[in-house]
PDB file of C-alpha atoms in Angstrom:
ATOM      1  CA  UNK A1287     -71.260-137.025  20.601  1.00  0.00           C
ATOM      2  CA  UNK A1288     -70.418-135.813  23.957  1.00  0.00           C
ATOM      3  CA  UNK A1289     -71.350-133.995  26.984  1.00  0.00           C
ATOM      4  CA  UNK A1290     -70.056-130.765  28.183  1.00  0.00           C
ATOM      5  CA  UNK A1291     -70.472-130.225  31.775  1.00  0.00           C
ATOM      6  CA  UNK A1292     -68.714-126.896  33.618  1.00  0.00           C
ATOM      7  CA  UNK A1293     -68.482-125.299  37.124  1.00  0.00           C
ATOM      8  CA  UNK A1294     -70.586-121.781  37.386  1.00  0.00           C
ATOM      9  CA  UNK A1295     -71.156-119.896  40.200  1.00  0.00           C
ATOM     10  CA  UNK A1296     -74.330-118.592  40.474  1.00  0.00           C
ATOM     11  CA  UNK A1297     -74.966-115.237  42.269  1.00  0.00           C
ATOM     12  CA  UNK A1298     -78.290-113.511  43.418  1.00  0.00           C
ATOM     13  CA  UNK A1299     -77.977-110.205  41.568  1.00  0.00           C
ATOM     14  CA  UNK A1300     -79.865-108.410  44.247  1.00  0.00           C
ATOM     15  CA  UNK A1301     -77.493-109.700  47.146  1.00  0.00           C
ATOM     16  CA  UNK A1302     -74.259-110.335  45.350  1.00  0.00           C
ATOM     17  CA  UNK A1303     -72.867-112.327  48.927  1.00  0.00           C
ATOM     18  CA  UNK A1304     -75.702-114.881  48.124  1.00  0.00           C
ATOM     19  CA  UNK A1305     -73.309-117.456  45.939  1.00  0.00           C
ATOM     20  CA  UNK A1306     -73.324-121.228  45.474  1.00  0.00           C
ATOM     21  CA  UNK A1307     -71.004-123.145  43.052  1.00  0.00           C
ATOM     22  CA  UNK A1308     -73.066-125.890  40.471  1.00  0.00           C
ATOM     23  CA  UNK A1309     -72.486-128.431  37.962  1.00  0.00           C
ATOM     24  CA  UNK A1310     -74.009-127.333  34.560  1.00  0.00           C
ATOM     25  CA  UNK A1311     -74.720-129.383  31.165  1.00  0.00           C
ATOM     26  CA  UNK A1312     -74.029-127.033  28.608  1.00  0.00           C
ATOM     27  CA  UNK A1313     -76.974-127.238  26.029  1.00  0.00           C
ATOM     28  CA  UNK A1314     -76.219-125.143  23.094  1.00  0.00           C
ATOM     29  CA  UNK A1315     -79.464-125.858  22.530  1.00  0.00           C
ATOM     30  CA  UNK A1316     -81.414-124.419  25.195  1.00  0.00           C
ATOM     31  CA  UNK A1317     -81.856-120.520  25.220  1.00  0.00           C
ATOM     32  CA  UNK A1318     -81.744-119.954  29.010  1.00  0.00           C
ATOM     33  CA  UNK A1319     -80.486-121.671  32.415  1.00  0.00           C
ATOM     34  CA  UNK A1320     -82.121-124.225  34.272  1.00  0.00           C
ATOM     35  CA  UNK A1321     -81.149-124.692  37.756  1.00  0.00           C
ATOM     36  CA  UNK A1322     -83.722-126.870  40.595  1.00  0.00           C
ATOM     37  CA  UNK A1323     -85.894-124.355  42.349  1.00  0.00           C
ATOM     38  CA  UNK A1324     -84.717-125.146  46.130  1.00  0.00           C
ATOM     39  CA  UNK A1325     -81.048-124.148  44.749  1.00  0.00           C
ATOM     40  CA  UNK A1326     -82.233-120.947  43.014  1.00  0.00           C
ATOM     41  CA  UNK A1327     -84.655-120.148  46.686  1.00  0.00           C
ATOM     42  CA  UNK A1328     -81.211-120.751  48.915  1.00  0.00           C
ATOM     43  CA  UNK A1329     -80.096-118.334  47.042  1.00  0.00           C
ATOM     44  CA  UNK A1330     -82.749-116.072  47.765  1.00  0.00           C
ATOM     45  CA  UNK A1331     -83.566-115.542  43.773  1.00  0.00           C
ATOM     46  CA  UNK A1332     -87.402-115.362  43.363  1.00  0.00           C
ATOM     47  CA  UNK A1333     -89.270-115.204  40.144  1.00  0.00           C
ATOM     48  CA  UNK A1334     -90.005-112.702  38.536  1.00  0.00           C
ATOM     49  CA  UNK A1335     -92.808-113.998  35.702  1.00  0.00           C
ATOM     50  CA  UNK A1336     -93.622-117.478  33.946  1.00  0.00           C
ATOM     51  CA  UNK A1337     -93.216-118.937  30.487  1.00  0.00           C
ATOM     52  CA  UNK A1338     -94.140-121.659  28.599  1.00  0.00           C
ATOM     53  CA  UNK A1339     -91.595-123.937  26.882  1.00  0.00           C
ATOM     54  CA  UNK A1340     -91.752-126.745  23.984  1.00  0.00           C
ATOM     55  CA  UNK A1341     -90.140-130.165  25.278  1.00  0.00           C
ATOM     56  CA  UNK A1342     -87.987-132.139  23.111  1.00  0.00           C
ATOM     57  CA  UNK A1343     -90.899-134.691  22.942  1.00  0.00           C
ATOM     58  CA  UNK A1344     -93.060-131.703  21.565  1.00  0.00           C
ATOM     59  CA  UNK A1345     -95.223-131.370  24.705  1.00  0.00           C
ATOM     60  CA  UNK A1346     -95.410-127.676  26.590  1.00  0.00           C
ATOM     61  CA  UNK A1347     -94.311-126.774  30.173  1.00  0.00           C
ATOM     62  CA  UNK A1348     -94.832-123.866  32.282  1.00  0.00           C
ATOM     63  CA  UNK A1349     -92.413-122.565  34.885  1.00  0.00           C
ATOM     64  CA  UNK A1350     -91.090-119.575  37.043  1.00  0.00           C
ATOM     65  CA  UNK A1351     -88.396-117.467  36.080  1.00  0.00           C
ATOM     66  CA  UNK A1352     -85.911-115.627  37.725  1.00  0.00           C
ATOM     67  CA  UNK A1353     -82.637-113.563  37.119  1.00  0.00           C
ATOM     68  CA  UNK A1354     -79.206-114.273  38.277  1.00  0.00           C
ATOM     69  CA  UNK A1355     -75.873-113.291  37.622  1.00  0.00           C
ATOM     70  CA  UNK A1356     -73.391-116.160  36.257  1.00  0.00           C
ATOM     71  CA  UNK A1357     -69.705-116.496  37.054  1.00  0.00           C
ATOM     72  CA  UNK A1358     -67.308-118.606  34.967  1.00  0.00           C
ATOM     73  CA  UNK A1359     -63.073-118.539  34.672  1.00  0.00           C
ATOM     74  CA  UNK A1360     -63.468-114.642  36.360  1.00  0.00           C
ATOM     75  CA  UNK A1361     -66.113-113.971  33.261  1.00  0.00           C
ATOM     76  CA  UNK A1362     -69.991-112.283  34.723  1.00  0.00           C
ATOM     77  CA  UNK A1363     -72.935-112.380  33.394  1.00  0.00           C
ATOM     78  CA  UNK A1364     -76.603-111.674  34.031  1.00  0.00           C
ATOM     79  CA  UNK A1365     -79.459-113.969  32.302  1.00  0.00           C
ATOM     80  CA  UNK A1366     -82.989-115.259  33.068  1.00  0.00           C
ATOM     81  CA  UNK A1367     -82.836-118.381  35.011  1.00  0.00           C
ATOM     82  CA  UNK A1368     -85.515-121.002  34.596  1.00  0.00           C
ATOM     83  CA  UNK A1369     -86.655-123.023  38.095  1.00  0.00           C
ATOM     84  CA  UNK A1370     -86.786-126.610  37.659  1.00  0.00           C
ATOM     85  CA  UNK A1371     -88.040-129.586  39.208  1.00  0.00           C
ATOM     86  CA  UNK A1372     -85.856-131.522  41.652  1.00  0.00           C
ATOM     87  CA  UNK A1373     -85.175-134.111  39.484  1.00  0.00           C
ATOM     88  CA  UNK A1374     -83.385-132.206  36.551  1.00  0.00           C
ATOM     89  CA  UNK A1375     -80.100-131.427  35.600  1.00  0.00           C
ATOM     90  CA  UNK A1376     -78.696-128.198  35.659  1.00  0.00           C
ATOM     91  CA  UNK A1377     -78.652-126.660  31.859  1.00  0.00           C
ATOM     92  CA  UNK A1378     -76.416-123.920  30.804  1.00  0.00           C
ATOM     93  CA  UNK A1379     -77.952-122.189  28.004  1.00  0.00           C
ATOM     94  CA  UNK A1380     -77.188-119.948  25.187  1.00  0.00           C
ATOM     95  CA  UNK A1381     -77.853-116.649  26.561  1.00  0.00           C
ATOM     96  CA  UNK A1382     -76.102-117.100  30.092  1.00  0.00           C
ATOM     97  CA  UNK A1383     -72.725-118.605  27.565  1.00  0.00           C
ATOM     98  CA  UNK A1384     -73.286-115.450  25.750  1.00  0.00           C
ATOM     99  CA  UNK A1385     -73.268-112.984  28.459  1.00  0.00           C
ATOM    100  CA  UNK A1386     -69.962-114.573  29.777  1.00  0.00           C
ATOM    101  CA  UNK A1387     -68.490-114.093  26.344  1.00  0.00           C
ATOM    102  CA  UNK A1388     -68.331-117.760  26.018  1.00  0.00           C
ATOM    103  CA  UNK A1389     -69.520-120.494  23.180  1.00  0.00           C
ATOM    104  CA  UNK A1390     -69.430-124.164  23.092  1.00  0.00           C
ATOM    105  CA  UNK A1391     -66.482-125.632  20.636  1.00  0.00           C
ATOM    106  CA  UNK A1392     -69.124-128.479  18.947  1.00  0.00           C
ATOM    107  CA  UNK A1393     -65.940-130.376  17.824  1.00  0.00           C
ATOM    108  CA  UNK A1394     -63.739-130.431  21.234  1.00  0.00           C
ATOM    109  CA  UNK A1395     -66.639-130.028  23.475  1.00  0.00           C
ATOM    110  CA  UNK A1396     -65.079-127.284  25.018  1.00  0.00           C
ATOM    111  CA  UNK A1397     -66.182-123.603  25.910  1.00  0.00           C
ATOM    112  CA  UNK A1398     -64.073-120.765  24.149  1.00  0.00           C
ATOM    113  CA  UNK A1399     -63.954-117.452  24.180  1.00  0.00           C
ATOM    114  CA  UNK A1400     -66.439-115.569  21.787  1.00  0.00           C
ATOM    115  CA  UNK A1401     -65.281-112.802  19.224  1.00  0.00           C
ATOM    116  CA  UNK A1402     -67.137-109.285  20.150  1.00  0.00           C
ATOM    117  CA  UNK A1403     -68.101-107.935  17.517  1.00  0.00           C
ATOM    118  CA  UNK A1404     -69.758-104.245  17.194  1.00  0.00           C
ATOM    119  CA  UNK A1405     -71.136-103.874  13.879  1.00  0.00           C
ATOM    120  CA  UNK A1406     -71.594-100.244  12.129  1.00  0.00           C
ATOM    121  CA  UNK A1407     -74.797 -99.152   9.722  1.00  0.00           C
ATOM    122  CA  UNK A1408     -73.704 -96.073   8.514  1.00  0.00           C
ATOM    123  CA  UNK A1409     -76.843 -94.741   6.620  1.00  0.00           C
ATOM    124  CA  UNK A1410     -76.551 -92.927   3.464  1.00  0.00           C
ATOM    125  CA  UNK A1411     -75.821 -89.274   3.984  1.00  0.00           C
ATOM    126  CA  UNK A1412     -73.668 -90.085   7.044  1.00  0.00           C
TER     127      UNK A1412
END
């Protein structure tokens, strides 16, 4: 099994000039982003609240969160960023891939596009 690693630019979504370009992991199995706090502060994106989060090894961390605005192949969307440590890779998570109207191809390892879909309930007596 692979890894997927793309190019996003990241954008503070309450001074759109604020931009960097990073290297993300794509983890279709994370929820949000994850980018290292000092990136995410350059930027001049501050939290906004906390959560708490179950690791992999089943222990629980607490951090920050932020929003920011995600750019990839002319595609934008917004999505709550995590702030990491330092020390960690960048993660590109489901929502942010989602927002861009992306998904990750499990088989190629790639990003495609993802179909829109708009679902109708019509309710009886409509």
């Amino acid at each position: 099994m692979g890894l997927t690693h793309v190019f996003a630019r990241v954008v503070n979504p309450a001074n759109p000039r604020r931009v960097t370009r990073m290297r993300f992991l794509v983890d279709s199995g994370a929820v949000y982003s994850l980018a290292p706090a000092s990136a995410l502060a350059r930027l001049g994106i501050r939290p906004h609240s906390s959560r708490t989060f179950l690791l992999a090894d089943g222990s629980e961390i607490t951090r920050p969160i932020g929003d920011a605005i995600f750019m990839i192949d002319g595609q934008r969307g917004a999505s709550p960023v995590i702030f990491g440590e330092e020390d960690v890779a960048a993660l590109l998570g489901t929502v942010p891939l989602e927002s861009l109207g992306f998904m990750l191809d499990p088989m190629k390892r790639v990003l495609r596009p993802l179909p829109m879909i708009l679902g109708r309930i019509t309710l009886p007596g409509d």
